[in-house]
Coordinates of C-alpha atoms in Angstrom, one line a residue:
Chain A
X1 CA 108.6 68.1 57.8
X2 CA 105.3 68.3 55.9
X3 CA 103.0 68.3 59.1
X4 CA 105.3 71.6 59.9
X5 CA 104.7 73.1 56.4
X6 CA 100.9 72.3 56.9
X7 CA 100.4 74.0 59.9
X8 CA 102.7 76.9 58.9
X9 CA 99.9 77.3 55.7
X10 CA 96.9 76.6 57.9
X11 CA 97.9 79.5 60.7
X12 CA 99.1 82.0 57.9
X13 CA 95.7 81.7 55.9
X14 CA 93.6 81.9 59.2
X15 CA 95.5 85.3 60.1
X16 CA 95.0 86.4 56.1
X17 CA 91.3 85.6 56.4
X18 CA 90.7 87.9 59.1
X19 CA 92.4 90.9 58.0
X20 CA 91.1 94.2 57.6
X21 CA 93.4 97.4 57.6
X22 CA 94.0 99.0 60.5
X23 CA 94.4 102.9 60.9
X24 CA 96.2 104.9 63.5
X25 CA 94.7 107.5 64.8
X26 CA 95.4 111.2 66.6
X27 CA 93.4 113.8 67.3
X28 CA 92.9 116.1 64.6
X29 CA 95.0 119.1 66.0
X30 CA 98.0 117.1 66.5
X31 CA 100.5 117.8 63.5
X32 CA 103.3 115.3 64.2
X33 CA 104.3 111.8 61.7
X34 CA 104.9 109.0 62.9
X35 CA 106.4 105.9 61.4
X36 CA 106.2 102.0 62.1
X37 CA 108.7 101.9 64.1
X38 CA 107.9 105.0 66.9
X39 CA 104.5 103.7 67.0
X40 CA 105.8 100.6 68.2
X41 CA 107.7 102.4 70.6
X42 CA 105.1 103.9 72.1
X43 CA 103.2 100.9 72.7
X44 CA 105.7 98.9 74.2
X45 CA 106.4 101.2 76.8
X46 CA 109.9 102.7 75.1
X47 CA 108.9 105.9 74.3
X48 CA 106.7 108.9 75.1
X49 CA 106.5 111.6 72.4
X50 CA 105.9 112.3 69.3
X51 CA 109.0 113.1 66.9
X52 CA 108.4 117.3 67.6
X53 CA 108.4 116.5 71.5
X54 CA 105.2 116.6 72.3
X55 CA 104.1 114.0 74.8
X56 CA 101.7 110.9 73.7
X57 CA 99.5 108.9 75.4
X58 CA 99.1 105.6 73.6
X59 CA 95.5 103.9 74.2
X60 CA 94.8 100.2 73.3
X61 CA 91.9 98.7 72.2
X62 CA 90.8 95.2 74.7
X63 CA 91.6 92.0 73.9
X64 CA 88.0 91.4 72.8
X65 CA 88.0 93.7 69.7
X66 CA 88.9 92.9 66.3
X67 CA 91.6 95.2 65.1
X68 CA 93.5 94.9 68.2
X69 CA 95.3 91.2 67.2
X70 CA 95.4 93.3 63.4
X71 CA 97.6 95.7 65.2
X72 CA 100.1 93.6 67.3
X73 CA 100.4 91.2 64.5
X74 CA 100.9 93.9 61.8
X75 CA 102.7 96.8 63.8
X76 CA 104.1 95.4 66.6
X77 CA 104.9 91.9 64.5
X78 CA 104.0 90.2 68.1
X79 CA 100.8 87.9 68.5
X80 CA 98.3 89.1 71.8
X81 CA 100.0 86.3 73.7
X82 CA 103.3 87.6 73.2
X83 CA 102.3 90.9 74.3
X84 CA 100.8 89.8 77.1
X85 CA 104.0 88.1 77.9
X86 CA 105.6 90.9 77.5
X87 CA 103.7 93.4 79.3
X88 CA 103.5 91.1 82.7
X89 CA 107.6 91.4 82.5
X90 CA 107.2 95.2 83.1
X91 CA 104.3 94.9 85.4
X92 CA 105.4 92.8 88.0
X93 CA 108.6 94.1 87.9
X94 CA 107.3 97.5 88.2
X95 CA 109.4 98.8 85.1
X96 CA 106.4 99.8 82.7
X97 CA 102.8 100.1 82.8
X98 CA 100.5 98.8 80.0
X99 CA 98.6 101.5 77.6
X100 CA 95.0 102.2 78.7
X101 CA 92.5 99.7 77.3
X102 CA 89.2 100.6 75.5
X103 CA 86.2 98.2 74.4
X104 CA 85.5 99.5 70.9
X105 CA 86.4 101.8 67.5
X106 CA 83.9 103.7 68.9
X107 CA 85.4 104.4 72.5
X108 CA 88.8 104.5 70.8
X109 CA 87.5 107.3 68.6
X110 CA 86.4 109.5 71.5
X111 CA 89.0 108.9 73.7
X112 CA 91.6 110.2 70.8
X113 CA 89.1 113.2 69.7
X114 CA 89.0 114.6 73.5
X115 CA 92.7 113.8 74.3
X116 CA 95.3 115.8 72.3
X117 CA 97.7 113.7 73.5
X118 CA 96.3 110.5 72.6
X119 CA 97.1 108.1 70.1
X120 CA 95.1 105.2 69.3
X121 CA 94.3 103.0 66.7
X122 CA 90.8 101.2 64.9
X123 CA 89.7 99.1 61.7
X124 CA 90.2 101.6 58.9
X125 CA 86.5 101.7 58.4
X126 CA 85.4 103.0 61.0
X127 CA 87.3 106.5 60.6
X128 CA 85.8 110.0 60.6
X129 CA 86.6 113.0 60.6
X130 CA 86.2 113.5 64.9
X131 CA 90.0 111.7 64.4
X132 CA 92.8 112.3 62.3
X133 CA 94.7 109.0 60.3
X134 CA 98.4 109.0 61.0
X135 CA 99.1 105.7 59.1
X136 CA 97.3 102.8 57.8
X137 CA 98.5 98.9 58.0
Chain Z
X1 CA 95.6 92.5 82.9
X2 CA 94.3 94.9 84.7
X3 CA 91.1 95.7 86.5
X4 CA 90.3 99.1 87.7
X5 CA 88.7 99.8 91.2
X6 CA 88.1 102.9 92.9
X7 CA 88.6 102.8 96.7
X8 CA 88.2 105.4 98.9
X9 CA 91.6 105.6 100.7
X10 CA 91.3 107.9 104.3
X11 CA 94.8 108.7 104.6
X12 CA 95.5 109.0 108.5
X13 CA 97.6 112.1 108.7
X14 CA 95.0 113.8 106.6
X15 CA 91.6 115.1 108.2
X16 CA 90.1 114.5 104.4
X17 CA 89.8 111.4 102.1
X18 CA 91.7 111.5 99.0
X19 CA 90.6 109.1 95.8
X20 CA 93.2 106.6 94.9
X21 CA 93.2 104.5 91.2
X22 CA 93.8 101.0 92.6
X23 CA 95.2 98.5 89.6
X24 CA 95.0 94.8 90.6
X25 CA 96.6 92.1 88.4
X26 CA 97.5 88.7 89.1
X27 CA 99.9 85.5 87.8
X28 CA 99.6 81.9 89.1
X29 CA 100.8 78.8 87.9
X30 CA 99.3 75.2 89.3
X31 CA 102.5 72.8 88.3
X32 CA 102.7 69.3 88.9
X33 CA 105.4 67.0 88.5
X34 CA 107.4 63.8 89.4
X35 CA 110.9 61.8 88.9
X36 CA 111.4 59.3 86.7
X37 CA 114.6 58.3 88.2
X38 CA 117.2 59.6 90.3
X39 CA 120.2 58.5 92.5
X40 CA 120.0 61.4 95.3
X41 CA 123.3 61.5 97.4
X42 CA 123.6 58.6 99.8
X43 CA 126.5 60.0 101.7
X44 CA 124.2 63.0 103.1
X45 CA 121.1 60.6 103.2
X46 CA 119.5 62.0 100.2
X47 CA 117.2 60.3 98.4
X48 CA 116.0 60.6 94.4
X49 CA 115.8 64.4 94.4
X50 CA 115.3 66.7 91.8
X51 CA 116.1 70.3 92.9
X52 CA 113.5 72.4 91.2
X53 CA 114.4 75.7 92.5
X54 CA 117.3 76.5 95.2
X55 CA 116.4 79.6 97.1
X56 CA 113.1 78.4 98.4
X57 CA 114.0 74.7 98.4
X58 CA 111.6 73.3 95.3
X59 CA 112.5 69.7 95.5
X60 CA 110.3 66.9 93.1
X61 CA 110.2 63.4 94.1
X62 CA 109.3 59.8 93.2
X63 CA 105.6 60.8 94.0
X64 CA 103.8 63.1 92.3
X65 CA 103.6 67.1 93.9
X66 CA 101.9 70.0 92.8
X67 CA 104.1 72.6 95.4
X68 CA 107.8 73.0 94.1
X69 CA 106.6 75.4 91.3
X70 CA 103.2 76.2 91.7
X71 CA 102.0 80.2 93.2
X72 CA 100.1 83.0 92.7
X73 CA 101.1 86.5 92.8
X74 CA 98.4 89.6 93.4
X75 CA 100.0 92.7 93.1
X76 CA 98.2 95.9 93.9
X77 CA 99.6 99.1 92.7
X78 CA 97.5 102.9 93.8
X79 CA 97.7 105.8 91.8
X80 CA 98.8 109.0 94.2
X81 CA 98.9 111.1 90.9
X82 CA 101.6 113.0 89.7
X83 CA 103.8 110.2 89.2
X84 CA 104.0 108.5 92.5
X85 CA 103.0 105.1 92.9
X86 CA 102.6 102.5 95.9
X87 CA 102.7 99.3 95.1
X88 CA 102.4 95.8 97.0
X89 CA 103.0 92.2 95.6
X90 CA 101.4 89.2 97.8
X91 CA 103.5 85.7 96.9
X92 CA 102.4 82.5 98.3
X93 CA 104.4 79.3 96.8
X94 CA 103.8 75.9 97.3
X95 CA 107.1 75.2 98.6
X96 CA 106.3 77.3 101.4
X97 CA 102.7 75.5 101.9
X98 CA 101.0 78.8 100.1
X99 CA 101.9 80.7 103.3
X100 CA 101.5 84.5 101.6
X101 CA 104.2 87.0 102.3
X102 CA 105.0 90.3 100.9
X103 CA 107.3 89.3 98.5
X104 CA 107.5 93.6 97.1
X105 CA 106.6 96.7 99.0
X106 CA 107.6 99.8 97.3
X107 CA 106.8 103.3 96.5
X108 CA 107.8 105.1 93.1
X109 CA 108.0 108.4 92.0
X110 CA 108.5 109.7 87.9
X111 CA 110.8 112.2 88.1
X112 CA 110.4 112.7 84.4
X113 CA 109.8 111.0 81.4
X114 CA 113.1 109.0 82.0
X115 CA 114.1 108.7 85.4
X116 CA 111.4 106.5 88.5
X117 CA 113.1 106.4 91.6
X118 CA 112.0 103.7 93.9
X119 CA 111.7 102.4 97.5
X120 CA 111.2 99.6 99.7
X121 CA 111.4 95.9 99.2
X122 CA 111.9 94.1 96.0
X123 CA 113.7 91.3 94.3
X124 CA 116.9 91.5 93.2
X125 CA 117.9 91.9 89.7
X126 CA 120.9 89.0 89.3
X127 CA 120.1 86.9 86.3
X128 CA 118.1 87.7 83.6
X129 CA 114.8 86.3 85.1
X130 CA 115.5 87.3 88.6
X131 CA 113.7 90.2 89.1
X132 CA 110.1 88.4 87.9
X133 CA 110.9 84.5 88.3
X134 CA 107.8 84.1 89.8
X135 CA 105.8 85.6 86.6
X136 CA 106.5 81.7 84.9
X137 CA 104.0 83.2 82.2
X138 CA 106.1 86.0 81.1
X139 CA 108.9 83.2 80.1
X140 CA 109.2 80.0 78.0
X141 CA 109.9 77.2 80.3
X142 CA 108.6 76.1 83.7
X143 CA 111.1 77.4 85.4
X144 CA 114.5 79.5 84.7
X145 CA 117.0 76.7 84.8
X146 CA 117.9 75.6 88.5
X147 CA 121.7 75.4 87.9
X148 CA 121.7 79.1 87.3
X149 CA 119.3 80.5 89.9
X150 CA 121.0 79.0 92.8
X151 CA 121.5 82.1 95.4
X152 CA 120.1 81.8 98.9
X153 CA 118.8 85.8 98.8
X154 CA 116.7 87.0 96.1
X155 CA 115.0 90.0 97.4
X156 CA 116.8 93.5 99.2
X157 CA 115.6 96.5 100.9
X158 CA 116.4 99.8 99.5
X159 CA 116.5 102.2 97.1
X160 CA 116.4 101.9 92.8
X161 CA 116.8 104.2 90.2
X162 CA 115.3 103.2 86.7
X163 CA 115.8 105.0 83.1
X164 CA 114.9 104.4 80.1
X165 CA 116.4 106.1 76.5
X166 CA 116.2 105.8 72.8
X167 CA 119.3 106.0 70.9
X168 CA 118.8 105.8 67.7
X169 CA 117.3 102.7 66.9
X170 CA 118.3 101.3 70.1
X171 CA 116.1 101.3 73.0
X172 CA 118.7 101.2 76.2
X173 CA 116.8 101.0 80.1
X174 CA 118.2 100.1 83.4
X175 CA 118.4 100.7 87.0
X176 CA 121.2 101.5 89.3
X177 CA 120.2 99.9 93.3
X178 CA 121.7 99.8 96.8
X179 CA 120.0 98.5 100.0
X180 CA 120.7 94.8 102.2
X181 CA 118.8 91.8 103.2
X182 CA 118.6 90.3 106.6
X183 CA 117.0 86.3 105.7
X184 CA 116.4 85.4 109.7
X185 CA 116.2 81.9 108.9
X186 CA 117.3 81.1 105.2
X187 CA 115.4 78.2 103.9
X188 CA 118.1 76.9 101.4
X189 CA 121.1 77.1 103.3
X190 CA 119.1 75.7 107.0
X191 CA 117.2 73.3 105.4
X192 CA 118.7 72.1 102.4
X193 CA 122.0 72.8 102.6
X194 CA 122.1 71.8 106.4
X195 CA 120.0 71.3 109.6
X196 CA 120.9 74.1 111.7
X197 CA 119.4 77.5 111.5
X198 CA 121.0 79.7 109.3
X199 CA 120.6 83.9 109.3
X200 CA 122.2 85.2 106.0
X201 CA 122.8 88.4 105.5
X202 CA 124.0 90.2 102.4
X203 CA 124.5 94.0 103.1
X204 CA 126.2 96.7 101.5
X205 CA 124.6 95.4 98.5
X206 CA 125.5 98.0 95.1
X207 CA 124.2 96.9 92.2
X208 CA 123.4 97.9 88.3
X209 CA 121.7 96.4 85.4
X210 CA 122.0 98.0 81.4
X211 CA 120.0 96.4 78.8
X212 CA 119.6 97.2 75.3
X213 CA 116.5 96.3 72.9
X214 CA 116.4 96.9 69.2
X215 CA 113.8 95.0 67.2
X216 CA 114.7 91.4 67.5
X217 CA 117.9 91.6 70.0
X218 CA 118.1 92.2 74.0
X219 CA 121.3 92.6 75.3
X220 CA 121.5 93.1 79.2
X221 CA 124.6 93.5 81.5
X222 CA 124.3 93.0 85.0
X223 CA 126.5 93.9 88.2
X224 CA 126.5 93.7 91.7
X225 CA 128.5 93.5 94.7
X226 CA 127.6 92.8 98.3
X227 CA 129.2 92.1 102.0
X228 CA 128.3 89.0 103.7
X229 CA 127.7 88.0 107.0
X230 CA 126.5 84.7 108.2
X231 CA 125.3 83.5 111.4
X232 CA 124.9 79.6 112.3
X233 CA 122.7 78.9 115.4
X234 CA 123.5 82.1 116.8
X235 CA 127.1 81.7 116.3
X236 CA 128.9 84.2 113.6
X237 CA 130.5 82.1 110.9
X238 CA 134.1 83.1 109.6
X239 CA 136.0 83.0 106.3
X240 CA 139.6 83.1 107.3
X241 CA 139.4 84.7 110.3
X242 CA 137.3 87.4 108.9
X243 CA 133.2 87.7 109.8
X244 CA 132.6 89.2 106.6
X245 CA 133.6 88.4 102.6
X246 CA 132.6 90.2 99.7
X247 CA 130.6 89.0 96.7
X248 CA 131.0 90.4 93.4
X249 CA 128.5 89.0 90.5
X250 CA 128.7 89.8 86.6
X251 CA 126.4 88.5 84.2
X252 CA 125.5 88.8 80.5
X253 CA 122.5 88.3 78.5
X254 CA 121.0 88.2 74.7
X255 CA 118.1 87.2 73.4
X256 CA 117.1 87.4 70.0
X257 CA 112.9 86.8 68.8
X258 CA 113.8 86.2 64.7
X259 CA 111.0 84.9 62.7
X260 CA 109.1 82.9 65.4
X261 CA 113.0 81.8 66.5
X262 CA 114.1 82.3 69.7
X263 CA 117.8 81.9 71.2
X264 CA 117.7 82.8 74.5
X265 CA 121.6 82.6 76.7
X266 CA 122.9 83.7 80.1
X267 CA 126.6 83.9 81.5
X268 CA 127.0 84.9 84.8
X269 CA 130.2 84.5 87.3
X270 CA 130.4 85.3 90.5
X271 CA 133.6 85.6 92.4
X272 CA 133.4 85.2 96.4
X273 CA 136.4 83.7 98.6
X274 CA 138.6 83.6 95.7
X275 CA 136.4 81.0 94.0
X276 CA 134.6 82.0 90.8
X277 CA 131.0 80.4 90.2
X278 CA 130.6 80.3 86.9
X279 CA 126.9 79.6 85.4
X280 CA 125.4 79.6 81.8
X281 CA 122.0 79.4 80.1
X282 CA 121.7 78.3 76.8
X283 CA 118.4 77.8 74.9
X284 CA 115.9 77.5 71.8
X285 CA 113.0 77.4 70.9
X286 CA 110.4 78.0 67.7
X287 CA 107.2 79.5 67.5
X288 CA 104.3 77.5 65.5
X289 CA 101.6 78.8 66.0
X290 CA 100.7 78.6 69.5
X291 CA 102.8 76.2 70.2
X292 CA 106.6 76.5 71.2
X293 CA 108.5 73.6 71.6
X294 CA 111.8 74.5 73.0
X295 CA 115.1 73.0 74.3
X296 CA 117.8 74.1 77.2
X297 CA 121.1 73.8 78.5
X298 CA 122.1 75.3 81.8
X299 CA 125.4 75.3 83.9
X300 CA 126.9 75.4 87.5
X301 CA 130.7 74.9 87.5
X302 CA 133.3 75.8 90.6
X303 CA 135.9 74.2 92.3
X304 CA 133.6 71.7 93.9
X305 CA 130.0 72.1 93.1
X306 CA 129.4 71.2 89.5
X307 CA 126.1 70.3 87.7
X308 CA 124.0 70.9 84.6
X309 CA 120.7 70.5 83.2
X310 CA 119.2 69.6 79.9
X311 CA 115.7 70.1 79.4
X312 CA 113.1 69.8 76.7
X313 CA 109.9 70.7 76.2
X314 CA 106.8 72.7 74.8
X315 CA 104.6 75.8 75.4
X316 CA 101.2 76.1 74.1
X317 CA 99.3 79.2 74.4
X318 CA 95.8 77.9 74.2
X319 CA 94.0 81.0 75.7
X320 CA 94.8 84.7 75.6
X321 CA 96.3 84.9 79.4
X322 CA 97.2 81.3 80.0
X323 CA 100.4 78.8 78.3
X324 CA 99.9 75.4 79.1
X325 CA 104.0 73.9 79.4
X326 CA 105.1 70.5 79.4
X327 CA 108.8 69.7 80.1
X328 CA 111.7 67.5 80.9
X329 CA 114.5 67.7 82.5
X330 CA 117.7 65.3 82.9
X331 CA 120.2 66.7 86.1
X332 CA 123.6 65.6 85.8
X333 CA 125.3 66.0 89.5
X334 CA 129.2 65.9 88.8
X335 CA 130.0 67.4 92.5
X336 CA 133.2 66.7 93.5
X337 CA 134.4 66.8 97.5
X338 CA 131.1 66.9 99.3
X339 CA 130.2 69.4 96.6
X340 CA 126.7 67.2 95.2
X341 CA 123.5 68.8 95.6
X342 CA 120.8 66.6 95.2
X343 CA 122.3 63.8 92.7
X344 CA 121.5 63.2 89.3
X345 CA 118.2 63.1 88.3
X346 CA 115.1 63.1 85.7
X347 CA 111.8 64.6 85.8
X348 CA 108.8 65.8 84.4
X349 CA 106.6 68.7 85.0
X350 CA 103.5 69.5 83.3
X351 CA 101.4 72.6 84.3
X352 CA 99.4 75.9 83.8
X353 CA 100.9 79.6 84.2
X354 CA 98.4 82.4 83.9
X355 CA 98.0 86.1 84.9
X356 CA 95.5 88.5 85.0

């Protein structure tokens, strides 16, 4: 089993090497927590408010930018695959709809500081204070 | 997934245009495959056959053939705003030479944040992978296993109500449905099953599904019941005397998704005529990386009809929306009294499923 082991190493050290912290974000009025677990929730489709009722829209960031594997690997445990598996369930069965996707921290960041609904997420270093950090990962 | 397109939609009863968010996405899956050996079932003719797929009679041979399981799905769904919904889903198989029908038709409305009714035509929700069988990408294997998804009607017309609520930790969704299905010609039961035309009808059809997710484990119960009616070259087929018998299926499902493990199991009976058909899904599989290698065990046991399935094989997720799946599969035929299918059998498929 040492070809196992080997690959097991080589696929945990390629994930480590590409990790940066990823912060959740809100806009800045909204005054609700949130923990691991409801912000999974929301972006798998199972939920749709914030712990003190208030409705949430959960936006995603495209395939194509880098904190979006950060985030289904670290807060949704899944791999983009997985959630892509995942999602074409609900689609095509017409049970759930994906979250809105964005191209960038920077589009992320607007979207969230015009929408009081909006939750979003982006690599930790590219917060300001337009956005308001819920949790970090 | 998804691609956004604004159309201009002229809605014919209105004298103005209204703006409609269009979503298109997609799945397809080119799969091709052959025997290795089989006996097929010389009383009824049959050669080496292996019986991919039931309903819409997927059948792999000595020679290679891409159409048992290959398709492609596009599904268009328009935003009417505040919370209704029109969606269509064009299926064209390869066991049905690609010929595209609407395989869904239906229109939704969000009654609130837990409650979508819906209308119109989609499939039904039996087994676990009933309601999006076609989606191969959303699943491990090629296929769901044969000896489990063996009905002769998988879609309905009518009317669904879903909901979805947390409790607690648990996430718990489902739908309650009712509507019929009127197959004009059913393709297993005239073709395979026999050589005259056959219309099936399953009405009265009332039907619910519960499922509950937490973290690693799915649990989903499923129930329906239905009235049917059968009509052979015209003629109306009877059951003791009676023109009608009624169908009652049961099923349950877990899953669990552990540490790159997955155990994934079916049990399903369904009780018609007196007779119980009792099926089973067992399987496993563990994630390395992107590749899955996996393993499964499937069931079909009644008083004549009897076979199972073993099958092994591997997905690999080599691009973000595409799995490319390898697998094998040995069919063991124990039919009893005229009750084979397509004799015993092994095969290999290899293949790619994508959406978009």
């Amino acid at each position: 089993m040492n070809w196992f082991k080997v690959i097991t190493l080589t696929t945990a050290l390629t994930a480590t090497a590409a990790m940066a912290e990823v912060a959740v974000i809100v806009h800045p009025s909204n005054a609700a927590t949130i923990d691991q677990a409801e912000i999974a929730r929301l972006f798998t489709g199972r939920g749709t408010s914030f712990n003190n009722g208030s409705k949430a829209t959960p936006l995603n960031l495209a395939e194509s930018a880098p904190a979006r594997a950060e985030f289904d690997s670290k807060v949704l445990s899944k791999s983009s695959s997985q959630m892509k598996a995942y999602w074409s369930k609900l689609v095509f069965t017409g049970k759930g709809t994906p979250p809105k996707e964005l191209n960038s921290d920077a589009e992320m960041k607007a979207a969230v500081a015009a929408d009081a609904t909006a939750i979003g997420y982006i690599d930790a270093a590219a917060v300001d204070d337009t956005v308001k950090v819920l949790a970090k990962f | 997934m998804k691609k956004v397109l604004l159309v201009t939609a002229v809605a014919a009863m209105c004298s103005h245009s209204v703006l409609a968010e269009v979503n298109i996405s997609g799945f397809a899956s080119v799969m091709g495959g052959k025997l290795t050996s089989g006996t097929g079932v010389p009383e009824f003719g049959l050669g080496p056959t292996f019986l991919a797929n039931y309903p819409i009679v997927g059948v792999y041979e000595d020679e290679w053939t891409f159409k048992p399981d290959s398709k492609f799905g596009l599904q268009m769904t328009a935003d009417l705003t505040e919370g209704l919904t029109a969606t269509v889903q064009l299926v064209g198989r390869g066991a049905d030479d690609f010929e595209a029908g609407f395989e869904w038709a239906y229109l939704s409305y969000e009654l609130n944040e837990h409650w979508t009714i819906q209308a119109g035509k989609k499939r039904l929700p039996l087994y676990y992978y009933s309601d999006f069988f076609d989606v191969s990408y959303a699943y491990l294997w090629v296929r769901p296993a044969a000896d489990n998804y063996t009905w002769q009607i998988f879609n309905y017309t009518g009317v669904n109500a879903q909901f979805n609520y947390q409790l607690g930790e648990w996430a718990m969704s489902g739908n309650i449905y009712t509507g019929r299905e009127d197959d004009g010609e059913n393709k297993l039961l005239s073709e395979f099953f026999g050589s005259q035309p056959v219309r099936e009808i399953w009405k009265d059809i009332v039907g619910g599904v519960l499922s509950f997710n937490r973290e690693w484990l799915d649990v989903r119960l499923t129930y329906m019941t239905y009235l049917n009616e059968r009509y052979r070259n015209g003629v109306q087929v009877t059951w003791d005397g009676k023109d009608n018998r009624r169908g009652k299926f049961a099923g349950l499902s877990a899953n669990i998704d552990y540490n790159n493990w997955l155990l994934l199991s079916e049990v399903n009976r369904l009780t018609l005529d007196g007779g119980d058909f009792d099926t089973y899904l067992i399987s496993a599989g563990y994630r390395i990386g992107q590749w899955t290698p996996y393993l499964s065990y499937a069931d079909f046991d009644s008083e004549g009809e009897k076979h199972n399935t073993a099958s092994l094989g591997v997905r690999w997720d080599f691009h973000s929306s595409a799995a490319f799946k390898f697998q094998f599969d040995d069919v063991t035929d124990d039919g009893i009294n005229g009750g084979q299918v397509a004799g015993d059998s092994k095969a290999i498929t290899l293949g790619i499923d994508l959406v978009f």
